[in-house]
Coordinates of N, CA and C in Angstrom, one line a residue:
X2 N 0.8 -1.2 0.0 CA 0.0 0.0 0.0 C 0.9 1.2 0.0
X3 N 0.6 2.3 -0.9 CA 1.0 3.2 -0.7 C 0.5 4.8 -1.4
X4 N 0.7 5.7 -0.9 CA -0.1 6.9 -1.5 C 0.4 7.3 -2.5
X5 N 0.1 6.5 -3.5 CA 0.3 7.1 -5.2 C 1.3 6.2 -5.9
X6 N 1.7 7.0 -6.5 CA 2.7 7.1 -7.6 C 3.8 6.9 -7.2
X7 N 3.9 8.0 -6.5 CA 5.6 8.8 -6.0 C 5.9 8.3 -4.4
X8 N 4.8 7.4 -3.8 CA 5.2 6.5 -2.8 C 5.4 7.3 -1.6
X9 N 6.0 7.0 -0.6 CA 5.6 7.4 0.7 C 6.8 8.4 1.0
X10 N 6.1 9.5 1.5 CA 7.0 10.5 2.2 C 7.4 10.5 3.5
X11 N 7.2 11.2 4.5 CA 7.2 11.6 5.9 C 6.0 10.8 6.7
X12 N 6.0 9.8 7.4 CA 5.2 9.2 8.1 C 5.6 9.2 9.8
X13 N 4.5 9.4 10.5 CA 4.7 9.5 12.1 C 3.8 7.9 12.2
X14 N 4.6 7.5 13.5 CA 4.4 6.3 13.8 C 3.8 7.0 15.2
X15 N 2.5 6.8 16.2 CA 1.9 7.2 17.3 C 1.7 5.7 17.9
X16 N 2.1 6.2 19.6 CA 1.5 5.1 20.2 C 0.9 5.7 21.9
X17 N -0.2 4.7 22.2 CA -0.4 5.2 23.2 C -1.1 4.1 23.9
X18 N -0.7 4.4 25.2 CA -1.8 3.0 26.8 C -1.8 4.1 27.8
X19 N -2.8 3.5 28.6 CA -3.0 3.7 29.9 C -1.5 4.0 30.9
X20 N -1.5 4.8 32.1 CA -0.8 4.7 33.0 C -0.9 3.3 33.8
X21 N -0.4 2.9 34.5 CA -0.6 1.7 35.6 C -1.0 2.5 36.4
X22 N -2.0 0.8 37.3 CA -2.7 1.8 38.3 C -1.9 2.2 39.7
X23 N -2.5 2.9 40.4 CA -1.9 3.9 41.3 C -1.4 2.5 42.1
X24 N 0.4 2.9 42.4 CA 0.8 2.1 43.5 C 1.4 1.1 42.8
X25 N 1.5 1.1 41.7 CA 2.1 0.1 40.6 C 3.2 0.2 39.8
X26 N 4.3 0.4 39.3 CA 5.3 0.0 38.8 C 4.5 1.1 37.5
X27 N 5.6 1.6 36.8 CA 4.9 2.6 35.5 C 5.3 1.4 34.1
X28 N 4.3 1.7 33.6 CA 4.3 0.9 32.1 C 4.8 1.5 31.2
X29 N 6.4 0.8 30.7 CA 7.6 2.2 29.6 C 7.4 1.3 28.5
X30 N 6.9 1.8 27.4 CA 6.5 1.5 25.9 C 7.3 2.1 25.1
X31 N 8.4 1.6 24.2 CA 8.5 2.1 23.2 C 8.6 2.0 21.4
X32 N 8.7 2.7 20.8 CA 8.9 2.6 19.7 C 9.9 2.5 19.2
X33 N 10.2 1.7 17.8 CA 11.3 1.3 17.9 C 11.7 1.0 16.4
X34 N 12.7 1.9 15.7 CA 12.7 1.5 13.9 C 14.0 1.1 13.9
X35 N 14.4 0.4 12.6 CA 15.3 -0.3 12.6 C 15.6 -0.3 10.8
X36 N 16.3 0.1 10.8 CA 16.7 0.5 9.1 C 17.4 -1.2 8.5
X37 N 17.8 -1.1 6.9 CA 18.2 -2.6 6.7 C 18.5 -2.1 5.4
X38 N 20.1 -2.4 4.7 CA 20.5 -2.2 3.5 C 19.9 -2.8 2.7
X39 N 20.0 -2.2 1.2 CA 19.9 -3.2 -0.2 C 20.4 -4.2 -0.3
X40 N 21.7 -4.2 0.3 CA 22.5 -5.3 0.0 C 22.0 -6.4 0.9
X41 N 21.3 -6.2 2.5 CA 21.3 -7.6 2.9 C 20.0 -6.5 4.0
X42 N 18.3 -6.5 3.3 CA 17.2 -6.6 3.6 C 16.5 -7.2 4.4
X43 N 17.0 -8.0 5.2 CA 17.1 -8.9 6.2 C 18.4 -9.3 7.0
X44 N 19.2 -8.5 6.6 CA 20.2 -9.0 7.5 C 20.4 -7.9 8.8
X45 N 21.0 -7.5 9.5 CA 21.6 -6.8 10.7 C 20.9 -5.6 10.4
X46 N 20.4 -4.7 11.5 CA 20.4 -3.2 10.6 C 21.2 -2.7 10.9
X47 N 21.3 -1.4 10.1 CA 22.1 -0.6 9.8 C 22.4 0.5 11.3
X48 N 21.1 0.7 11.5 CA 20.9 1.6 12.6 C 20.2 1.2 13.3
X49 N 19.7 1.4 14.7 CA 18.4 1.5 15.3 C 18.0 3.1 16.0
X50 N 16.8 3.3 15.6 CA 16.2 4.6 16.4 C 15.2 3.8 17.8
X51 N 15.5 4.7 18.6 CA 14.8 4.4 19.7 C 14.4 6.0 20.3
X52 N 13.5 5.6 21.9 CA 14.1 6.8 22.5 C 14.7 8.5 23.0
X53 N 16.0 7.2 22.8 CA 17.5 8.2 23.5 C 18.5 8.7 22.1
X54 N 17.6 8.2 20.9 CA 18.9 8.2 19.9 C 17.7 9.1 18.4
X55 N 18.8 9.2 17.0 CA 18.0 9.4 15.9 C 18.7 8.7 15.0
X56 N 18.2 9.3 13.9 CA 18.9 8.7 12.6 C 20.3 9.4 12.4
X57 N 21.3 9.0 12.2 CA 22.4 10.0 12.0 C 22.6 11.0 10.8
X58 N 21.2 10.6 9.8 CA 21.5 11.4 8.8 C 19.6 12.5 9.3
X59 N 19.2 12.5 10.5 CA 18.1 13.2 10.9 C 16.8 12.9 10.2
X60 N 16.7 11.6 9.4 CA 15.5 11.0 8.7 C 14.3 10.7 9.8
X61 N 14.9 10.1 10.6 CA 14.2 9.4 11.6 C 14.3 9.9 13.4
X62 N 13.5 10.5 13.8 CA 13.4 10.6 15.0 C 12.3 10.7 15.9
X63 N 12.4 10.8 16.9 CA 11.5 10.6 18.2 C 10.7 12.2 18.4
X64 N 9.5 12.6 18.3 CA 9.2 13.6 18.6 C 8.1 13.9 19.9
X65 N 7.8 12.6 20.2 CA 7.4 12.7 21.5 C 7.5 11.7 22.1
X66 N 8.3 11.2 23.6 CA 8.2 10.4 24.4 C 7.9 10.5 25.6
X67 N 7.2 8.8 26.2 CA 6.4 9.3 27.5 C 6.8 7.4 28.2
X68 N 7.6 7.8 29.1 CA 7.8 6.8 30.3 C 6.5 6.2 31.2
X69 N 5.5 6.9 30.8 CA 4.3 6.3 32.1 C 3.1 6.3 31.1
X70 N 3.1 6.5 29.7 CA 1.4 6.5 29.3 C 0.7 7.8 29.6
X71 N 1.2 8.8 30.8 CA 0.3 9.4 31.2 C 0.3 11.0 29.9
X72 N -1.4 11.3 29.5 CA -1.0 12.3 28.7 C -2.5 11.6 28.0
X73 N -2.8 12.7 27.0 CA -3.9 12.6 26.6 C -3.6 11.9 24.9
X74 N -4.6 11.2 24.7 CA -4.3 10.3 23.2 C -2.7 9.6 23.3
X75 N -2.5 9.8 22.1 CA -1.3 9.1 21.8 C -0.1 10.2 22.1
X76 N 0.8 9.3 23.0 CA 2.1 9.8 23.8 C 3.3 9.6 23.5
X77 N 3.3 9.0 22.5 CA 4.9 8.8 21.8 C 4.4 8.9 20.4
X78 N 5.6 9.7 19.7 CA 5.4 9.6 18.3 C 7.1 9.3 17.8
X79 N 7.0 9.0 16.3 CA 8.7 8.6 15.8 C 7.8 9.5 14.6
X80 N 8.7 10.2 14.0 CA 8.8 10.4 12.3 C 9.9 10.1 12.0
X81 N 9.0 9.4 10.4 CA 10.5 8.7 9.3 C 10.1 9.6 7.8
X82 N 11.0 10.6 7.6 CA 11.3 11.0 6.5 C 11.7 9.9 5.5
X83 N 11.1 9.0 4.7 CA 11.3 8.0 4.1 C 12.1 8.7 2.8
X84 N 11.2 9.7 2.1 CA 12.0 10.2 0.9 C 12.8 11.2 1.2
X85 N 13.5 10.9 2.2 CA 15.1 11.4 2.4 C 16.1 10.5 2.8
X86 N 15.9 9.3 3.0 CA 16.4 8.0 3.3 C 17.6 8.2 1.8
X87 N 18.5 7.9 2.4 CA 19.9 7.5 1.4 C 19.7 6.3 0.3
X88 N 19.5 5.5 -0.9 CA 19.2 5.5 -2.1 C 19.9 4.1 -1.0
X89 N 20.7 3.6 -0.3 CA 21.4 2.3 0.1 C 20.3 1.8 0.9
X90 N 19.4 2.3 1.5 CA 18.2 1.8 2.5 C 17.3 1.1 1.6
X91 N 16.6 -0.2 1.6 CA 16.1 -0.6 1.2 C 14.6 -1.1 2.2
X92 N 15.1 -1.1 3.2 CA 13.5 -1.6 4.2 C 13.8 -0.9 5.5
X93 N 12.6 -0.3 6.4 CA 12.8 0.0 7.6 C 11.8 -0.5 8.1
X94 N 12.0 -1.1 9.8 CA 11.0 -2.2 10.3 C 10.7 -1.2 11.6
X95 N 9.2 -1.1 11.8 CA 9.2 -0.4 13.3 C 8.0 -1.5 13.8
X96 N 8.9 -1.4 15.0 CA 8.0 -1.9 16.4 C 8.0 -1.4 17.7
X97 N 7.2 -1.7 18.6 CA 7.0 -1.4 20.3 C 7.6 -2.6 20.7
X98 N 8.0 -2.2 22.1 CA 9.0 -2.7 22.9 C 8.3 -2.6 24.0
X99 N 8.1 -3.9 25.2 CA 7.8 -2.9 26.6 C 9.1 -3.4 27.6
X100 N 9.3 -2.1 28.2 CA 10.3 -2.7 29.4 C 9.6 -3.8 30.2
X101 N 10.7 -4.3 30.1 CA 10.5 -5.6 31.3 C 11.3 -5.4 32.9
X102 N 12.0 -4.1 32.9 CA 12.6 -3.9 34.5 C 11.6 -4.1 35.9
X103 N 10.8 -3.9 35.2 CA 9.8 -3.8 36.7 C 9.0 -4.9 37.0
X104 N 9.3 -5.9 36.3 CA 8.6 -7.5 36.0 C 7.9 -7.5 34.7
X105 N 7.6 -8.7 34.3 CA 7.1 -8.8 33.1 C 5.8 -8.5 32.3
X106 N 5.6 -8.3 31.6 CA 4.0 -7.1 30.9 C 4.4 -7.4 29.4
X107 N 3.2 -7.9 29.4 CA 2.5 -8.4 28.0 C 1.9 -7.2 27.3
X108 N 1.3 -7.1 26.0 CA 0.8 -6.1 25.7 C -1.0 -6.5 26.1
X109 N -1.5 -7.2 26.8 CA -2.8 -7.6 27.0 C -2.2 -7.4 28.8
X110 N -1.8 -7.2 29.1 CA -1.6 -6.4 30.8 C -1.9 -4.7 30.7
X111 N -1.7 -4.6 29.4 CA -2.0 -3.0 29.4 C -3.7 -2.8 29.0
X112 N -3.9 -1.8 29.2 CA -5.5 -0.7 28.8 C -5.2 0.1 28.0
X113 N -5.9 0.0 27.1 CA -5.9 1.2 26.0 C -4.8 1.4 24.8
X114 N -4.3 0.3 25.3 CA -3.3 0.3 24.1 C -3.0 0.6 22.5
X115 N -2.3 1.1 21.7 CA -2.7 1.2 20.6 C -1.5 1.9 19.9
X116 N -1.7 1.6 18.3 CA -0.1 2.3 17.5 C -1.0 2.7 16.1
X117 N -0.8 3.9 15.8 CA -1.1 4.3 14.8 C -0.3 5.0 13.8
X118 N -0.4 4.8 12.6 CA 0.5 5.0 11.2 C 0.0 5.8 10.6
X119 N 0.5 6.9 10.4 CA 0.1 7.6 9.0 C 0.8 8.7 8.6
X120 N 0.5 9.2 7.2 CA 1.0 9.9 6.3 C 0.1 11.4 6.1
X121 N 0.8 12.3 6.5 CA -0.1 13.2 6.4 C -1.9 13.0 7.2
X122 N -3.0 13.2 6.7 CA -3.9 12.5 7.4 C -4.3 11.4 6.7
X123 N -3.6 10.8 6.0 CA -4.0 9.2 6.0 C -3.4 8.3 6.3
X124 N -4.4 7.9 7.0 CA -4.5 6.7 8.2 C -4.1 5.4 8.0
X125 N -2.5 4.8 7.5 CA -2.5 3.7 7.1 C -2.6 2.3 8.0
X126 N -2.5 2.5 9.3 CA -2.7 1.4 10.3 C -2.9 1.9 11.7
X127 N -4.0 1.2 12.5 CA -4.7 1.5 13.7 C -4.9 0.3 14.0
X128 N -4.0 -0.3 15.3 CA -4.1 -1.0 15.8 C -4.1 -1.6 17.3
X129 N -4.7 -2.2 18.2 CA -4.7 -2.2 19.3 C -4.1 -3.2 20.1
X130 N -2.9 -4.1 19.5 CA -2.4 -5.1 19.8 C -2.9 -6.2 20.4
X131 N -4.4 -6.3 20.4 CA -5.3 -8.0 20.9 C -4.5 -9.0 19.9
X132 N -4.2 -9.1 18.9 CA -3.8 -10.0 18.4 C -2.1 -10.7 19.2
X133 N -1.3 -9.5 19.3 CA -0.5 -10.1 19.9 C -0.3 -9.8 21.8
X134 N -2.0 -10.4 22.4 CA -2.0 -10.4 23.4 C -0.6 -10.4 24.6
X135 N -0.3 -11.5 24.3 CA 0.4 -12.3 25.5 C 1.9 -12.4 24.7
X136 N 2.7 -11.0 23.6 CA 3.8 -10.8 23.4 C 4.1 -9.3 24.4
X137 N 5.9 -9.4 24.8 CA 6.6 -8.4 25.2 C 6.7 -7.2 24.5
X138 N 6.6 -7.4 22.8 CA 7.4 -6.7 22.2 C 6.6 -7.4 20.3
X139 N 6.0 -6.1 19.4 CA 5.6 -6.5 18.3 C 6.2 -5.4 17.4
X140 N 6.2 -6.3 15.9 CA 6.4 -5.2 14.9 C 5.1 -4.5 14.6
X141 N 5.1 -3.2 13.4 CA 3.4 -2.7 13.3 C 3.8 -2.8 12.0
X142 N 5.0 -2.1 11.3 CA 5.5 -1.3 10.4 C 6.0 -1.7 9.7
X143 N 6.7 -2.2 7.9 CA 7.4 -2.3 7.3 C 7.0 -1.4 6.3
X144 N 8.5 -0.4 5.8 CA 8.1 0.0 4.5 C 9.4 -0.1 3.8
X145 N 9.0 -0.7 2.0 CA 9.5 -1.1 1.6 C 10.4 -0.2 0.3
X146 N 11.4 -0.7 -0.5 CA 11.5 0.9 -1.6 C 11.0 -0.3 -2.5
X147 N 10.5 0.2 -3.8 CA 10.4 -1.0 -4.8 C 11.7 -0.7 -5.4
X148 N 11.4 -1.0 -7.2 CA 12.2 -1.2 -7.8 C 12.7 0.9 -8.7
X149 N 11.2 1.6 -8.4 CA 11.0 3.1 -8.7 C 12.0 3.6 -7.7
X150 N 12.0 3.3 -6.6 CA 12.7 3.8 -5.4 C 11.2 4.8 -4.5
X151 N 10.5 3.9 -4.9 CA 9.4 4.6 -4.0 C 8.7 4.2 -3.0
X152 N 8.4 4.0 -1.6 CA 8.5 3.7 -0.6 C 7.1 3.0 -0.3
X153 N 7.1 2.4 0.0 CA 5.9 1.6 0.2 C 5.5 0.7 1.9
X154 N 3.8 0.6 2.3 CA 4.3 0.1 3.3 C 2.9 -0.8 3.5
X155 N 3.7 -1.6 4.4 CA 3.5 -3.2 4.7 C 2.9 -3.4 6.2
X156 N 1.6 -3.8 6.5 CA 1.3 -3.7 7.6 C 1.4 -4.8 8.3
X157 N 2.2 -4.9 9.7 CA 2.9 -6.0 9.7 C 3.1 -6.5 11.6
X158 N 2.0 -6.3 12.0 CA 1.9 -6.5 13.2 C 1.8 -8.0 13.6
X159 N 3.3 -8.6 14.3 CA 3.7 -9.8 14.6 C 4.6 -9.5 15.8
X160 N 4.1 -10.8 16.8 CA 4.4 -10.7 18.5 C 5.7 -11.3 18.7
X161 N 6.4 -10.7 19.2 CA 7.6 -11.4 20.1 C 7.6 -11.4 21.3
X162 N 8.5 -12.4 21.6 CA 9.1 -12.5 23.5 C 9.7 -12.1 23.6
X163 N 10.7 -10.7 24.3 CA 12.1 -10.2 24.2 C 12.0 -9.0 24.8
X164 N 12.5 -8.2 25.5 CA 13.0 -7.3 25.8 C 13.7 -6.1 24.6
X165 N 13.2 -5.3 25.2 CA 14.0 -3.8 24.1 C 15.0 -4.0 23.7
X166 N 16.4 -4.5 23.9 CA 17.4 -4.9 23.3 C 17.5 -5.7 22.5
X167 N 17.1 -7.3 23.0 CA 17.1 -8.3 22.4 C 16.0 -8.1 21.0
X168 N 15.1 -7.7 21.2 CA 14.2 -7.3 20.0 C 14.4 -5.9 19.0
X169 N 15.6 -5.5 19.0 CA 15.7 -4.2 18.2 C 17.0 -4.7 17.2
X170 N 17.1 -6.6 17.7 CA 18.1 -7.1 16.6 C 17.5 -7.9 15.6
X171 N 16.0 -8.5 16.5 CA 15.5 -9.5 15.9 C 14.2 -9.1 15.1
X172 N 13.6 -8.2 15.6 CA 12.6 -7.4 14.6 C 12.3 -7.5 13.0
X173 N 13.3 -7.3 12.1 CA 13.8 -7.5 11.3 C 13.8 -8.6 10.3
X174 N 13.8 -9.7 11.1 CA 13.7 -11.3 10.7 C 12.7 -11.6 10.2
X175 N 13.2 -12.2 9.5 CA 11.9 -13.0 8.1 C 11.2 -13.9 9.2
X176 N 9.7 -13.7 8.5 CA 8.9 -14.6 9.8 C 9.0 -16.0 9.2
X177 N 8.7 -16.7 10.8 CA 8.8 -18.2 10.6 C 7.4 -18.8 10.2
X178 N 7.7 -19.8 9.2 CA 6.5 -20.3 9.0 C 6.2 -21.8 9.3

C-alpha cells in the first residue's frame, strides 16, 4: 500500500496505553525502527532509532516520548522521512517494545493500548495489539522501496518474546513459518 505514484514520504508512527494503576510500577513502551541495507534486507540493521537516539543522517526521529502512558491520546510519536532515506536503505521495520525492569507485561496487561501509522492525514494502520496479546514486544510497520525507489508500506503487526534490546536485533527477521 502506498499513496500514489511517487510513494511514501514523511510518516509519524503514534502510540499510546494507559498509565498503571496507582501504586504500581509505570508501564515504559516504546517505539522502535530499525533500518536494513539493499545489499542484505534482512540481514543486521544498519541503525536503530529508539528513545535516546535518531537517525544519523536526521530522517528518523523521536518527537514525543512518555515513560508512564500518562497524557492525553497518543504519547509517543517517531517520524521517518522515508524520501530522504539514502538510495542504500532498502526496508525499515518499526515496532514497540515494553520494558520488562519492573517484571514482566504483555501487551494484554496493558489498557488502552494502541499504535497508529500515518501519512499526512491518512491513516495507514490503527491498531490495538489484541492479536499479539500475550507478546513483550511487536512489529506494526514495514516499508519497503520498490524497484521506482518509491516507498511503500506493509502492515505487519507480529508478537515477540524479548525485551527492548534483544528485539531491536530480531525485529527484522523474516517470519517463521
Amino acid at each position: 500500500m502506498s499513496s500514489g505514484g511517487k510513494g511514501l514520504g514523511k510518516v509519524e508512527v503514534r502510540l499510546k496505553w494507559d498509565p498503571s494503576p496507582l501504586g504500581r510500577p509505570p508501564h515504559h513502551l516504546d517505539i522502535i525502527a530499525a533500518t536494513y541495507s539493499a545489499d542484505a534486507p534482512h540481514g543486521r540493521p544498519v541503525y536503530v532509532v529508539h528513545y535516546d537516539s535518531r537517525s544519523p543522517d536526521g530522517t528518523i526521529n523521536m518527537s514525543r516520548h512518555s515513560r508512564t502512558g500518562q497524557g492525553f491520546g497518543y504519547v509517543e510519536a517517531m517520524t521517518l522521512e522515508l524520501d530522504r532515506l539514502a538510495p542504500s536503505f532498502a526496508r525499515v521495520v518499526v515496532g514497540v517494545a515494553i520494558h520488562q525492569d519492573t517484571g514482566s507485561k504483555t501487551f494484554g496487561d496493558l489498557s488502552n493500548a494502541g499504535v497508529l501509522v500515518v501519512e499526512g492525514y491518512t491513516e495507514l494502520l490503527k491498531d490495538d495489539f489484541a492479536r499479539i496479546a500475550g507478546s513483550t514486544a511487536g512489529t506494526v510497520a514495514e516499508f519497503t522501496r520498490d524497484a521506482s525507489g518509491a516507498w511503500e508500506f506493509h502492515a505487519t503487526v507480529r508478537g515477540f518474546d524479548s525485551e527492548p534490546v534483544v528485539f531491536s536485533t530480531e525485529m527484522g527477521s523474516a517470519p517463521r513459518r
